[in-house]
Structure formats: C-alpha cells, structure tokens
Short mmCIF file of N, CA and C in Angstrom, two decimals:
data_model
loop_
_atom_site.label_atom_id
_atom_site.label_comp_id
_atom_site.label_asym_id
_atom_site.label_seq_id
_atom_site.Cartn_x
_atom_site.Cartn_y
_atom_site.Cartn_z
N GLY A 1 -14.78 4.70 -24.50
CA GLY A 1 -14.89 6.00 -23.88
C GLY A 1 -16.56 6.20 -24.16
N GLN A 2 -17.10 7.36 -23.81
CA GLN A 2 -18.26 7.53 -23.53
C GLN A 2 -18.17 9.08 -23.73
N VAL A 3 -19.04 9.94 -24.25
CA VAL A 3 -19.29 11.12 -24.53
C VAL A 3 -20.88 11.41 -24.30
N VAL A 4 -21.49 12.13 -23.50
CA VAL A 4 -22.91 12.65 -23.66
C VAL A 4 -22.93 13.94 -24.03
N VAL A 5 -23.79 14.55 -25.15
CA VAL A 5 -24.23 15.50 -25.46
C VAL A 5 -25.15 15.75 -25.30
N THR A 6 -25.17 17.23 -24.37
CA THR A 6 -26.83 17.65 -23.57
C THR A 6 -27.03 18.99 -24.37
N ASN A 7 -28.30 19.06 -24.70
CA ASN A 7 -28.78 20.49 -25.40
C ASN A 7 -28.96 21.24 -23.94
N THR A 8 -28.05 22.29 -23.80
CA THR A 8 -28.19 23.18 -22.92
C THR A 8 -28.73 24.53 -23.17
N GLY A 9 -29.33 24.64 -24.63
CA GLY A 9 -30.07 25.80 -24.95
C GLY A 9 -31.44 25.99 -24.63
N SER A 10 -32.03 26.49 -25.18
CA SER A 10 -33.92 26.65 -24.71
C SER A 10 -34.45 26.26 -25.80
N ALA A 11 -33.93 25.77 -27.27
CA ALA A 11 -34.60 25.59 -28.18
C ALA A 11 -34.17 23.83 -28.57
N PRO A 12 -35.14 23.37 -29.58
CA PRO A 12 -34.84 22.02 -29.65
C PRO A 12 -33.51 22.18 -30.63
N LEU A 13 -32.78 21.10 -30.84
CA LEU A 13 -31.60 20.67 -31.78
C LEU A 13 -32.03 19.55 -32.83
N ALA A 14 -31.73 20.25 -34.23
CA ALA A 14 -32.26 19.30 -35.17
C ALA A 14 -31.17 18.58 -35.77
N GLY A 15 -29.78 18.35 -34.69
CA GLY A 15 -28.95 17.76 -35.19
C GLY A 15 -27.77 18.12 -34.53
N TRP A 16 -26.51 17.36 -34.41
CA TRP A 16 -25.61 17.79 -33.46
C TRP A 16 -24.26 17.25 -34.33
N GLN A 17 -23.23 17.78 -33.79
CA GLN A 17 -21.87 17.37 -34.14
C GLN A 17 -20.84 17.66 -33.09
N LEU A 18 -20.06 16.63 -32.57
CA LEU A 18 -18.97 16.80 -31.86
C LEU A 18 -17.50 16.43 -32.30
N GLY A 19 -16.38 17.00 -31.91
CA GLY A 19 -14.82 16.49 -32.29
C GLY A 19 -14.14 16.81 -31.11
N TRP A 20 -13.14 16.14 -31.37
CA TRP A 20 -11.83 16.22 -30.49
C TRP A 20 -10.56 15.53 -31.34
N THR A 21 -9.34 15.85 -30.91
CA THR A 21 -8.47 15.52 -31.39
C THR A 21 -7.38 14.51 -30.28
N PHE A 22 -7.34 13.31 -30.79
CA PHE A 22 -6.41 12.37 -30.14
C PHE A 22 -4.93 13.10 -30.48
N PRO A 23 -4.17 12.72 -29.29
CA PRO A 23 -2.86 13.41 -29.50
C PRO A 23 -1.63 12.44 -29.49
N GLY A 24 -2.26 11.09 -29.42
CA GLY A 24 -1.42 9.98 -29.62
C GLY A 24 -1.78 9.34 -30.88
N GLY A 25 -1.35 7.94 -30.78
CA GLY A 25 -1.84 6.94 -31.67
C GLY A 25 -2.98 6.38 -31.97
N GLN A 26 -3.85 6.97 -30.91
CA GLN A 26 -5.15 6.41 -30.82
C GLN A 26 -6.25 6.38 -32.39
N ALA A 27 -6.89 5.28 -32.40
CA ALA A 27 -7.81 5.38 -33.63
C ALA A 27 -9.17 4.76 -33.07
N ILE A 28 -10.01 5.06 -33.24
CA ILE A 28 -11.46 4.45 -33.02
C ILE A 28 -12.02 3.21 -33.68
N SER A 29 -12.15 2.23 -33.08
CA SER A 29 -12.32 0.80 -33.56
C SER A 29 -13.93 0.49 -34.12
N SER A 30 -14.75 1.46 -33.12
CA SER A 30 -16.28 1.07 -33.41
C SER A 30 -16.79 2.19 -32.24
N LEU A 31 -17.94 2.63 -32.78
CA LEU A 31 -18.78 3.71 -32.33
C LEU A 31 -20.14 3.70 -32.51
N TRP A 32 -20.89 3.79 -31.42
CA TRP A 32 -22.11 3.51 -31.38
C TRP A 32 -23.06 4.56 -31.09
N ASN A 33 -24.18 4.92 -31.64
CA ASN A 33 -25.08 6.10 -31.42
C ASN A 33 -24.64 7.36 -32.00
N GLY A 34 -24.02 6.99 -32.98
CA GLY A 34 -23.37 8.04 -34.04
C GLY A 34 -22.79 7.33 -34.96
N SER A 35 -22.43 8.62 -36.05
CA SER A 35 -21.17 8.15 -37.11
C SER A 35 -20.09 9.02 -36.80
N TYR A 36 -19.00 8.50 -37.55
CA TYR A 36 -17.48 9.10 -37.12
C TYR A 36 -16.66 9.02 -38.49
N THR A 37 -15.99 9.90 -38.66
CA THR A 37 -14.98 10.13 -39.26
C THR A 37 -13.58 10.50 -38.50
N GLN A 38 -12.82 9.90 -38.98
CA GLN A 38 -11.52 10.14 -38.29
C GLN A 38 -10.11 10.10 -39.49
N SER A 39 -9.42 11.16 -39.29
CA SER A 39 -8.29 11.63 -40.00
C SER A 39 -7.08 11.83 -39.14
N GLY A 40 -6.20 11.11 -39.03
CA GLY A 40 -4.99 11.18 -38.09
C GLY A 40 -5.72 11.14 -36.67
N GLY A 41 -5.60 12.20 -35.96
CA GLY A 41 -5.88 12.19 -34.80
C GLY A 41 -7.37 13.18 -34.41
N GLN A 42 -7.86 13.78 -35.60
CA GLN A 42 -8.88 14.42 -35.53
C GLN A 42 -10.21 13.78 -35.58
N VAL A 43 -11.15 13.64 -34.90
CA VAL A 43 -12.38 12.73 -34.92
C VAL A 43 -13.56 13.80 -35.02
N THR A 44 -14.44 13.26 -35.67
CA THR A 44 -15.73 14.30 -35.78
C THR A 44 -16.87 13.09 -35.70
N VAL A 45 -17.99 13.36 -34.60
CA VAL A 45 -18.92 12.26 -34.73
C VAL A 45 -20.06 13.06 -34.89
N THR A 46 -21.10 12.62 -35.58
CA THR A 46 -22.40 13.13 -36.24
C THR A 46 -23.53 12.17 -35.47
N ASN A 47 -24.71 12.92 -35.21
CA ASN A 47 -25.69 12.14 -34.54
C ASN A 47 -26.35 10.89 -35.32
N ALA A 48 -26.83 9.87 -34.83
CA ALA A 48 -27.61 8.91 -35.66
C ALA A 48 -28.73 9.37 -36.00
N SER A 49 -29.56 8.66 -36.70
CA SER A 49 -30.74 9.24 -37.03
C SER A 49 -31.83 8.99 -36.33
N TYR A 50 -31.67 8.50 -35.10
CA TYR A 50 -32.81 8.13 -34.05
C TYR A 50 -32.39 9.01 -32.87
N ASP A 51 -31.36 9.71 -32.89
CA ASP A 51 -30.64 10.51 -31.74
C ASP A 51 -30.25 12.00 -32.03
N GLY A 52 -30.46 12.42 -33.21
CA GLY A 52 -30.38 13.76 -33.53
C GLY A 52 -31.21 14.76 -33.19
N SER A 53 -32.48 14.54 -32.94
CA SER A 53 -33.35 15.84 -32.00
C SER A 53 -33.16 15.46 -30.71
N LEU A 54 -33.02 16.92 -30.07
CA LEU A 54 -33.04 16.93 -28.70
C LEU A 54 -33.47 18.28 -28.14
N ALA A 55 -34.55 17.74 -27.79
CA ALA A 55 -35.42 19.11 -26.81
C ALA A 55 -34.23 19.86 -25.84
N PRO A 56 -34.73 20.80 -25.31
CA PRO A 56 -33.73 21.63 -24.18
C PRO A 56 -33.84 20.50 -22.98
N GLY A 57 -32.47 20.38 -22.40
CA GLY A 57 -32.29 19.40 -21.34
C GLY A 57 -32.00 17.65 -21.78
N ALA A 58 -32.34 17.71 -23.07
CA ALA A 58 -32.31 16.25 -23.32
C ALA A 58 -30.78 15.78 -23.72
N THR A 59 -30.79 14.72 -23.64
CA THR A 59 -29.22 13.95 -23.93
C THR A 59 -29.04 13.13 -24.84
N ALA A 60 -27.87 12.60 -25.55
CA ALA A 60 -27.72 11.49 -26.39
C ALA A 60 -26.36 10.91 -25.97
N THR A 61 -26.01 9.72 -25.80
CA THR A 61 -25.18 9.66 -25.60
C THR A 61 -24.47 8.48 -26.37
N VAL A 62 -23.05 8.60 -26.69
CA VAL A 62 -22.00 8.38 -27.69
C VAL A 62 -21.05 7.27 -27.06
N GLY A 63 -20.80 6.22 -27.43
CA GLY A 63 -19.74 5.18 -27.09
C GLY A 63 -19.02 4.77 -28.06
N PHE A 64 -17.55 4.32 -27.62
CA PHE A 64 -16.89 3.88 -28.55
C PHE A 64 -15.53 3.30 -27.77
N THR A 65 -15.07 2.13 -28.61
CA THR A 65 -13.80 1.54 -28.37
C THR A 65 -12.65 2.44 -29.33
N ALA A 66 -11.73 1.97 -28.76
CA ALA A 66 -10.31 2.27 -29.57
C ALA A 66 -9.24 1.60 -29.27
N THR A 67 -8.36 1.80 -30.26
CA THR A 67 -6.79 1.27 -30.00
C THR A 67 -5.86 2.33 -29.83
N TYR A 68 -4.54 1.98 -29.67
CA TYR A 68 -3.50 2.98 -29.82
C TYR A 68 -2.47 2.32 -29.92
N SER A 69 -1.24 3.30 -30.59
CA SER A 69 0.10 2.83 -30.73
C SER A 69 0.61 3.73 -30.02
N GLY A 70 1.99 3.49 -29.67
CA GLY A 70 2.62 4.97 -28.80
C GLY A 70 2.23 5.45 -27.68
N SER A 71 2.21 6.80 -27.47
CA SER A 71 1.40 7.28 -26.17
C SER A 71 0.10 7.18 -26.47
N ASN A 72 -0.65 6.98 -24.89
CA ASN A 72 -1.92 6.98 -24.91
C ASN A 72 -2.64 7.95 -24.02
N THR A 73 -2.34 9.41 -24.32
CA THR A 73 -2.76 10.52 -23.39
C THR A 73 -4.45 10.66 -23.93
N ALA A 74 -5.09 11.56 -23.00
CA ALA A 74 -6.46 11.84 -23.04
C ALA A 74 -6.40 13.00 -24.24
N PRO A 75 -7.66 12.67 -24.98
CA PRO A 75 -8.00 13.87 -25.88
C PRO A 75 -8.02 15.06 -25.55
N SER A 76 -7.56 16.20 -26.35
CA SER A 76 -7.60 17.69 -26.26
C SER A 76 -8.69 18.30 -26.79
N GLY A 77 -9.68 19.42 -25.83
CA GLY A 77 -10.78 20.16 -26.14
C GLY A 77 -11.97 19.41 -26.91
N VAL A 78 -13.00 19.16 -26.22
CA VAL A 78 -14.14 18.50 -27.59
C VAL A 78 -14.74 19.94 -27.71
N SER A 79 -15.16 19.88 -29.02
CA SER A 79 -16.18 20.97 -29.39
C SER A 79 -17.36 20.38 -29.86
N CYS A 80 -18.44 20.87 -29.22
CA CYS A 80 -19.90 20.85 -30.02
C CYS A 80 -20.61 21.76 -30.73
N ALA A 81 -21.26 21.05 -32.08
CA ALA A 81 -21.78 21.98 -32.61
C ALA A 81 -23.21 21.67 -32.87
#
C-alpha cells in the first residue's frame, strides 16, 4: 500500500501522524518513510526523522506491505493529525 501525506495548510508542519483501521485480519509486515504501531486492526503511523517537516503544499509518501488472514477488505477512514 501507499499513503501520500500532503500539507494543505498555509503553515509548515513540524511532524505528522495518520491512522486507519483494517477491518479484516490484515497486519503490516514492513513500512518505510515512517514508524508505525498496530493493535488489532488499528494502525498509527508517524513521520520519520527526515520527512516530518512539510512546507505548505509539500508531501511525504509512506509505503507498506501487509499480510492477511480471513477477509481482505479496504481500510476504513484514514485520519491525519
């Protein structure tokens, strides 16, 4: 999977965090350009040391691989902070 974080505001960001919930038996096996925690289906990703500062309009891309058992439906609602 891939998620692109975009600063749509008018001020620079000094760090970012995003989250989503996997509805099935999905589990992240590796993630790059950030750090993650996962508890059940709930995933939280925070910036890496080198991509946390985002000027207005700038982006950071997070990629991951995952495994699943059972259903493999799409995640619900991605949130950013």
